[in-house]
CSV table of C-alpha atoms in Angstrom, one decimal:
chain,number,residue,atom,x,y,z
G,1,UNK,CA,-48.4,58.7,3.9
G,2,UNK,CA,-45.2,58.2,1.3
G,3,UNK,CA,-42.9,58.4,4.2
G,4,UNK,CA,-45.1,55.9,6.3
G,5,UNK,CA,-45.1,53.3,3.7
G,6,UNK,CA,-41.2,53.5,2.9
G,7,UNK,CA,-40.6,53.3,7.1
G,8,UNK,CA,-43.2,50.2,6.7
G,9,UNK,CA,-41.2,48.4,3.7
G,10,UNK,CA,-38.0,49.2,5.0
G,11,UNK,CA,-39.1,47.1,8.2
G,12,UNK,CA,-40.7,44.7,6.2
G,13,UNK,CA,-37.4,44.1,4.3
G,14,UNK,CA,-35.2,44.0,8.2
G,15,UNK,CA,-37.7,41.7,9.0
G,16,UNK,CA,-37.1,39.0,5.6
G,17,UNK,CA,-33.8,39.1,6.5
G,18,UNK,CA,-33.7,39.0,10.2
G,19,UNK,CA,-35.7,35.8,9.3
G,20,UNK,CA,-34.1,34.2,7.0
G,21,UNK,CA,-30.7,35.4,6.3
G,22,UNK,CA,-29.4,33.1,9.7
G,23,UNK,CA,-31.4,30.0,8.2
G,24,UNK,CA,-28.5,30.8,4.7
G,25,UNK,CA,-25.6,30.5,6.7
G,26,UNK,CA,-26.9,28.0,9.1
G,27,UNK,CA,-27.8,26.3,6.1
G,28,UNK,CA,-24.4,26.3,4.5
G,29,UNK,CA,-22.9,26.0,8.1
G,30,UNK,CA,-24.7,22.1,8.1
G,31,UNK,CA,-23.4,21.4,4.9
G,32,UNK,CA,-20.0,22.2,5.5
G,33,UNK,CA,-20.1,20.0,8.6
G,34,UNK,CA,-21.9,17.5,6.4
G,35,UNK,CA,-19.4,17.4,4.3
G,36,UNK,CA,-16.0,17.5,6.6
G,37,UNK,CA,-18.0,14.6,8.4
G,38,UNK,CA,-18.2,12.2,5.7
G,39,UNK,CA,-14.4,13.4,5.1
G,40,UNK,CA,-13.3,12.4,8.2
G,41,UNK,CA,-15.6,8.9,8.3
G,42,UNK,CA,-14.2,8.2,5.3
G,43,UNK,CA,-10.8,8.4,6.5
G,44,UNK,CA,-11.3,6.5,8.8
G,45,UNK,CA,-13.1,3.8,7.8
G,46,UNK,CA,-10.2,3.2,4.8
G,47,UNK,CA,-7.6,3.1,7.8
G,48,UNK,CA,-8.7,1.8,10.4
G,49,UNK,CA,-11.2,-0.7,9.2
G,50,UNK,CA,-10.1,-4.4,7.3
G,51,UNK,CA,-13.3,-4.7,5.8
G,52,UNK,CA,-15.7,-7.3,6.2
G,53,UNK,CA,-18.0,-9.5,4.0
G,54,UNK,CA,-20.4,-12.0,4.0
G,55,UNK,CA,-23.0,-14.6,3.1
G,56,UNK,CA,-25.1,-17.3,4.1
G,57,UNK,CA,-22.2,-19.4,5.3
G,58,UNK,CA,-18.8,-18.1,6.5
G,59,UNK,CA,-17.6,-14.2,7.0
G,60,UNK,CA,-14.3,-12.8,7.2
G,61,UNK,CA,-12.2,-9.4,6.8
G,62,UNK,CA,-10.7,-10.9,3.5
G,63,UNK,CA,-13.5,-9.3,1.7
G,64,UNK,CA,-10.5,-8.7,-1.2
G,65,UNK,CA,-10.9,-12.2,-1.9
G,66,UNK,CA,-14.9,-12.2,-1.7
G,67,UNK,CA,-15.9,-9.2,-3.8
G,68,UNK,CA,-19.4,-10.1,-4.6
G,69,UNK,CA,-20.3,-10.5,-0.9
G,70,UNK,CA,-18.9,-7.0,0.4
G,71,UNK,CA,-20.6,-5.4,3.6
G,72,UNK,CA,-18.2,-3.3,4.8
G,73,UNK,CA,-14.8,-1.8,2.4
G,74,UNK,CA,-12.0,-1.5,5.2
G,75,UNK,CA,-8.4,-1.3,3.8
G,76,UNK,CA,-6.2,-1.9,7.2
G,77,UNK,CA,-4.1,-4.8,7.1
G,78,UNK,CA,-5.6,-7.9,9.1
G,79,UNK,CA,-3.2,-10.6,10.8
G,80,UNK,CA,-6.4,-12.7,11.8
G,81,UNK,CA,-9.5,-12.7,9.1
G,82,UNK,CA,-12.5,-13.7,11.8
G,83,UNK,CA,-12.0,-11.1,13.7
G,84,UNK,CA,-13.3,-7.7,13.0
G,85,UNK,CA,-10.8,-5.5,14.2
G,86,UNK,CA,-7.2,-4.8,13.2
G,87,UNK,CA,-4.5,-4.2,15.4
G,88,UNK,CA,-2.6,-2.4,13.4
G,89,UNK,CA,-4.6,0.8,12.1
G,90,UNK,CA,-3.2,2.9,9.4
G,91,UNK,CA,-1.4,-0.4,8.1
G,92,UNK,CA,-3.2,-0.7,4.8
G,93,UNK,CA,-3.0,-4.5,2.8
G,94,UNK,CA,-2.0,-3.5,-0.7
G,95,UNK,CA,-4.2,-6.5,-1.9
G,96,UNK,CA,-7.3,-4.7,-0.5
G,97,UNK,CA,-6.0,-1.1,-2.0
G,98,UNK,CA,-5.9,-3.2,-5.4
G,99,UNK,CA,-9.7,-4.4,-5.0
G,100,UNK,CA,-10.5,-1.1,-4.0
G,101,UNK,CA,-9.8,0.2,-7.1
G,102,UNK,CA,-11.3,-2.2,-9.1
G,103,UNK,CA,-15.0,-1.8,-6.9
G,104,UNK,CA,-17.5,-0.1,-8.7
G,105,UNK,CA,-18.8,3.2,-8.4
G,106,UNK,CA,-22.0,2.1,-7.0
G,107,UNK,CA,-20.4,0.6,-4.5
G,108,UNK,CA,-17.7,3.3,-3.3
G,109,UNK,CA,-20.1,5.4,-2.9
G,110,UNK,CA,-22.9,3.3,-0.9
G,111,UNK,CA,-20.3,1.5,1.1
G,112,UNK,CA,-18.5,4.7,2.3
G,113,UNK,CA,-21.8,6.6,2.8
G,114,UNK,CA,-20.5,9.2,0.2
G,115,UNK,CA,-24.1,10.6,-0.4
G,116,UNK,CA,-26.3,12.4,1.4
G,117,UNK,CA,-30.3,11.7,1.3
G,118,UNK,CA,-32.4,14.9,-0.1
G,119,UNK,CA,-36.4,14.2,0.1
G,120,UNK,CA,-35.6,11.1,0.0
G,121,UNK,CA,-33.7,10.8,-2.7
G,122,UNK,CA,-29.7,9.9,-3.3
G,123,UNK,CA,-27.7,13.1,-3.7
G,124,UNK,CA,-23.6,12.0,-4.6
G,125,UNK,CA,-21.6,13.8,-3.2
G,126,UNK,CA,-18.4,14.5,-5.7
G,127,UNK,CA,-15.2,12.8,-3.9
G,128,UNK,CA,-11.5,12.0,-4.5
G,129,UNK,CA,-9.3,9.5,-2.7
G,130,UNK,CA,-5.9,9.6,-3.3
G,131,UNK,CA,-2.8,8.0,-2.0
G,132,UNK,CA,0.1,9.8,-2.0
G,133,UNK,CA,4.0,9.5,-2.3
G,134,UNK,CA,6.5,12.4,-2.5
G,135,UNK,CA,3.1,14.3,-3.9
G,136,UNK,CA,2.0,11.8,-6.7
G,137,UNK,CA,-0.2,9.0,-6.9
G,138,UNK,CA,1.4,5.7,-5.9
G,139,UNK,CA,1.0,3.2,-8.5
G,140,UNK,CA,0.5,-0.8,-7.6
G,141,UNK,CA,0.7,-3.0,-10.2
G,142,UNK,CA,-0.2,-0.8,-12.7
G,143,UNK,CA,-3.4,0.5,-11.0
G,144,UNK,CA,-3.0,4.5,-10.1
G,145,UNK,CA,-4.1,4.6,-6.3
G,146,UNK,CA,-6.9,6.9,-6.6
G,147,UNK,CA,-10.2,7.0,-6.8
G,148,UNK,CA,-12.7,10.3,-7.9
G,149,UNK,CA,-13.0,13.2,-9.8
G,150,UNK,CA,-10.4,15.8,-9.7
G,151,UNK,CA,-11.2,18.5,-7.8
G,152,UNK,CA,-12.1,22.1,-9.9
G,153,UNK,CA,-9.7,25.0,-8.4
G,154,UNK,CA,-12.7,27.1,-7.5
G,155,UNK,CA,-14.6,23.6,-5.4
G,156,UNK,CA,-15.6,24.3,-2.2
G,157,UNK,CA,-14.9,21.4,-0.2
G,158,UNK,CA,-14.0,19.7,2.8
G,159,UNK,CA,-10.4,17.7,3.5
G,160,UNK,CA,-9.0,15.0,5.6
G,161,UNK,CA,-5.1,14.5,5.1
G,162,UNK,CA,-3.5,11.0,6.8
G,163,UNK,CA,-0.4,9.7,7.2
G,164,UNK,CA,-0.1,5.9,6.8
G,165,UNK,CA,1.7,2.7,5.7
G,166,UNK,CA,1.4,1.5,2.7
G,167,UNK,CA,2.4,-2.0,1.8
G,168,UNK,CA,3.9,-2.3,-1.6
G,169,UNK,CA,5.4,-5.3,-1.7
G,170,UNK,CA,7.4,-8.0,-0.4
G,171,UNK,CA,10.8,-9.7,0.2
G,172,UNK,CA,12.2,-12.5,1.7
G,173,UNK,CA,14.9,-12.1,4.5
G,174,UNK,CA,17.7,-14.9,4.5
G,175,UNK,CA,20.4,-16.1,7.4
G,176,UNK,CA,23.6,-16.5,5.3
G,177,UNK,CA,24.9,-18.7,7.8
G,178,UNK,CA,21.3,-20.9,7.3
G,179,UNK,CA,21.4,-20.6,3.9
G,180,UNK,CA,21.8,-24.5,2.2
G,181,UNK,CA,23.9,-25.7,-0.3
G,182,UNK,CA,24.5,-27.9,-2.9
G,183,UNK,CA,27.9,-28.6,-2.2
G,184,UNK,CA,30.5,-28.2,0.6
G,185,UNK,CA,31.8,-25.1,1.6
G,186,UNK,CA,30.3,-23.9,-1.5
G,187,UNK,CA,30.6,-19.8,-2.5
G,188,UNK,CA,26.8,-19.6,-3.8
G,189,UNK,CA,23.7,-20.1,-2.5
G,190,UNK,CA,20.7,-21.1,-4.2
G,191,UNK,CA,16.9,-19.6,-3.4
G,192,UNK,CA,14.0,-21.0,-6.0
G,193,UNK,CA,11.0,-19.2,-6.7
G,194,UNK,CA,7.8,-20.1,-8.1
G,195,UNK,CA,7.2,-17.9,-11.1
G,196,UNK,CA,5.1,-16.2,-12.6
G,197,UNK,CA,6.1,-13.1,-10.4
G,198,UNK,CA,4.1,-9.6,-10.2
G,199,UNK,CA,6.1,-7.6,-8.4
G,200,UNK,CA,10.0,-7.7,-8.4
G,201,UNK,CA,11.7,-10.3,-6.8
G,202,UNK,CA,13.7,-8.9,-3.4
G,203,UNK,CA,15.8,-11.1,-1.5
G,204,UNK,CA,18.1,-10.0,1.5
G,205,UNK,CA,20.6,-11.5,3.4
G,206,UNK,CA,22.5,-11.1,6.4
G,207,UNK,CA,24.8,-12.3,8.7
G,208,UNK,CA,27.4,-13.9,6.5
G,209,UNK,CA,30.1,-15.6,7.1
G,210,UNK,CA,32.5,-13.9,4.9
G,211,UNK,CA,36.4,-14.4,4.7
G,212,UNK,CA,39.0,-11.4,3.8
G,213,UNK,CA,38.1,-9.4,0.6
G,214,UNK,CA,34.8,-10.6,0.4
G,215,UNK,CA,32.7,-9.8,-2.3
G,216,UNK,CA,28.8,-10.5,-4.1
G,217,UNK,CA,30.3,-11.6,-7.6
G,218,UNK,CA,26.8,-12.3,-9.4
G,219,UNK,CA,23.6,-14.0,-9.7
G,220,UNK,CA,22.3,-16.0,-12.1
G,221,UNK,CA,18.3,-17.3,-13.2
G,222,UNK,CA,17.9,-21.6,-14.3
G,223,UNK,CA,21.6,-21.5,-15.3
G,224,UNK,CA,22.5,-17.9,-17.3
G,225,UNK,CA,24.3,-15.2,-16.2
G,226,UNK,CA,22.0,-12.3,-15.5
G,227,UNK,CA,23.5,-8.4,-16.6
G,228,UNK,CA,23.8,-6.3,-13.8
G,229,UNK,CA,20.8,-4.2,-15.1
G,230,UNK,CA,18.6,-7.0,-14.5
G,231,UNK,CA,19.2,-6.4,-10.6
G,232,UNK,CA,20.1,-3.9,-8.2
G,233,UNK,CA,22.3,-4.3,-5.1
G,234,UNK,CA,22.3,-2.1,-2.1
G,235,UNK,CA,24.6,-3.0,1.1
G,236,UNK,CA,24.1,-1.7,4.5
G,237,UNK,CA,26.6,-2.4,7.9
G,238,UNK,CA,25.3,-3.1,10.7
G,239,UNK,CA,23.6,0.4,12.1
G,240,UNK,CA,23.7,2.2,9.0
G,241,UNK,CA,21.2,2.7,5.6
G,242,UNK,CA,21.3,0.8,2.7
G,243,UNK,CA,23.5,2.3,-0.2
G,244,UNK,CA,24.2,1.0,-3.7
G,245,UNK,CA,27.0,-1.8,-3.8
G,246,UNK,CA,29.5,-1.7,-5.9
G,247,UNK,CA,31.3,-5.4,-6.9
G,248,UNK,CA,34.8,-3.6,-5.3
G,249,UNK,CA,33.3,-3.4,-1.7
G,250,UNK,CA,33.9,-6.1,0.7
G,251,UNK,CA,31.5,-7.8,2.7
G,252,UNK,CA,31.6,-8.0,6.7
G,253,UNK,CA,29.8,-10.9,8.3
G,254,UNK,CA,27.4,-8.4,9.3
G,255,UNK,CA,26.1,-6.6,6.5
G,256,UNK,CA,23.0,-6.9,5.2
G,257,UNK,CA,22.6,-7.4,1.5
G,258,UNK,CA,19.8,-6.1,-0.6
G,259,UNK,CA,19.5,-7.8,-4.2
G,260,UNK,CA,16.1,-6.4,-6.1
G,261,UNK,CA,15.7,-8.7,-9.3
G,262,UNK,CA,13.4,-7.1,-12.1
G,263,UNK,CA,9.7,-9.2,-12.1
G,264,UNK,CA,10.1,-9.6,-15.8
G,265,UNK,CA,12.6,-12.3,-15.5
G,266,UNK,CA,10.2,-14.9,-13.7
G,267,UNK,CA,7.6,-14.1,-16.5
G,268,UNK,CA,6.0,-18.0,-16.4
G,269,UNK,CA,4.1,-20.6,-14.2
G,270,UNK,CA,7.4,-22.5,-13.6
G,271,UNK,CA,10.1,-22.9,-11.0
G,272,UNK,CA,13.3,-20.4,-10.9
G,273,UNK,CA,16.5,-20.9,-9.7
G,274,UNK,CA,18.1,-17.6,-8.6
G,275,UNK,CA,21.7,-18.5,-8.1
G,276,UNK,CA,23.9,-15.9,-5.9
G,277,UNK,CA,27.7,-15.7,-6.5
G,278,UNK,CA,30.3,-14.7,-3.9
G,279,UNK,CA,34.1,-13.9,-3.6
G,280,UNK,CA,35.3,-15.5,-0.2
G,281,UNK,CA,31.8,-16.3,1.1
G,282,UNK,CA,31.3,-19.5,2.8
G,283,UNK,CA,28.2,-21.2,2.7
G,284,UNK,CA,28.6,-24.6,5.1
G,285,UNK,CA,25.3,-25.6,5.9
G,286,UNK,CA,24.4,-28.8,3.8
G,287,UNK,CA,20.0,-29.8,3.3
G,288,UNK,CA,18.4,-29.3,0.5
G,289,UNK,CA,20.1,-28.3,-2.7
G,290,UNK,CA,18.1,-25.0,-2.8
G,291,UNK,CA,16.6,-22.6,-0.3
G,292,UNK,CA,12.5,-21.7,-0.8
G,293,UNK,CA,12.0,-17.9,-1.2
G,294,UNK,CA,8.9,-18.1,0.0
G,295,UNK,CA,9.4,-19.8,3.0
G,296,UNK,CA,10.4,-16.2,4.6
G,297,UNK,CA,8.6,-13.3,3.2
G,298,UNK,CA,8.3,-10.4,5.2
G,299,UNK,CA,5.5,-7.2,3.7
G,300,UNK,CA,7.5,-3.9,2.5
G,301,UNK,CA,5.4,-0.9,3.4
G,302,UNK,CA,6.2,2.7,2.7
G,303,UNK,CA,5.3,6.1,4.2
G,304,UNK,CA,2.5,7.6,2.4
G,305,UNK,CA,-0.3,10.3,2.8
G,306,UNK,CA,-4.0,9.4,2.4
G,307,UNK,CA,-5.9,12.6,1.2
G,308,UNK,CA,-9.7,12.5,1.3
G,309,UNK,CA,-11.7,15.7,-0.6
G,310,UNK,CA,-15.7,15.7,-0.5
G,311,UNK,CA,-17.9,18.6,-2.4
């Protein structure tokens, strides 16, 4: 009788857990996947996505600029705001990476669908976004680019690692043979700039027409002499990388020079006059006393990795 009722509990207990053992792992197995899936949506909703918001009366993908009206958080950059593609994914604006940041919680969450729905109520899932250079957080304008917890060593969790373009600036891109002056055959070229500035002040130029032992003397702001560790100078020839400059190198008519001015000297709502100084540099074409640096900015964007973590 003892031995029939151990055989019976010992069957008993295979049965338990041929029943339910499989529904464990199948039950871990679905959250896994639940959570690699928002990972991955995630990922690719911040890259290949511009966004889009809304209201009563106009739409657009420049939901940076419309952040009470947000429908959709996209951060791909968008050449054309009425249309809600982008045809350039993995581009990301840093405008809309700086609005990202400063959404709310609330809304991170619920516009990226970064919660799942248990008995009908909101379950968060735990999250962190982060945008990476050389293996740090990139930092735009003071804001850290990541959003989220960090994620505990011993987390389980699920991980989406992309590599994008980040933009992180701008500069403006100058002809020095289009480049006006104020006076004939003149050695300097002026470029205004309406301050106040929040990101350094880059100004390139190529293409110049440049005499025997040429040189880039200095450059000066509304009149005074700027110290060379206001500014740095990198020169590149015509197929090869940009490298610092020193004022002993000459200049070939087709280098490219690359003149990075620190943002805290255009600290006011006022107009700037960046002056450029040359050795044997001829500037000939006369127009206006001054050229308009923002009359060719181009975007900078940098190599970075977008890492996505859910748990």
């Amino acid at each position: 009788m003892d031995f029939l009722l151990g055989v019976s509990l010992v069957l008993i207990a295979i049965g338990f857990t041929v029943q339910f053992v499989p529904g464990i792992f199948i039950s871990s197995s679905a959250g896994e996947e639940k959570l690699g899936y928002a990972a991955y949506r995630t990922s690719c909703i911040l890259t290949e996505d511009p966004g889009w918001w809304s209201n009563s009366t106009s739409s657009g993908t420049g939901w940076e600029e419309h952040t009470g009206s947000v429908q959709r958080i996209g951060l791909a950059a968008d050449d054309d705001v009425n249309s809600r593609l982008t045809e350039t994914p993995n581009m990301l604006s840093k405008e809309k990476l700086i609005q990202f940041k400063q959404l709310s919680e609330t809304e991170v969450v619920r516009k990226l669908g970064l919660f799942d729905s248990v008995k009908g109520r909101q379950m968060n899932y735990g999250y962190n976004i982060s945008f990476l250079m050389n293996g740090q957080p990139l930092v735009l304008d003071n804001y850290t680019m990541m959003r989220g917890k960090p994620l505990r060593p011993d987390q389980n969790m699920a991980k989406i690692t992309r590599v994008v373009l980040l933009e992180t600036g701008n500069f403006s891109v100058f002809d020095g043979r289009s480049l006006t002056t104020d006076s004939v055959n003149s050695s300097h070229a002026n470029i205004n700039f309406a301050g106040p500035a929040t990101e350094n002040l880059i100004i390139q130029i190529t293409n110049f027409n440049s005499d025997y032992n040429a040189k880039f003397v200095n450059a000066s702001i509304n009149g005074s002499t700027l110290s060379s560790s206001d500014y740095t100078v990198l020169r590149r020839h015509l197929y090869g990388n940009f490298s610092s400059y020193s004022s002993s190198s000459t200049l070939l008519d087709n280098d490219s020079l690359y003149i990075d001015f620190n943002k805290d000297l255009f600290p006011s709502n006022k107009s700037y006059q960046v002056r450029l100084n040359f050795h044997n540099v001829t500037f000939t074409q006369q127009g206006p006393l001054y050229s308009s640096y923002g009359d060719n900015i181009q975007k900078i964007y940098e190599s970075a990795q977008l890492v996505v973590e859910v748990w």
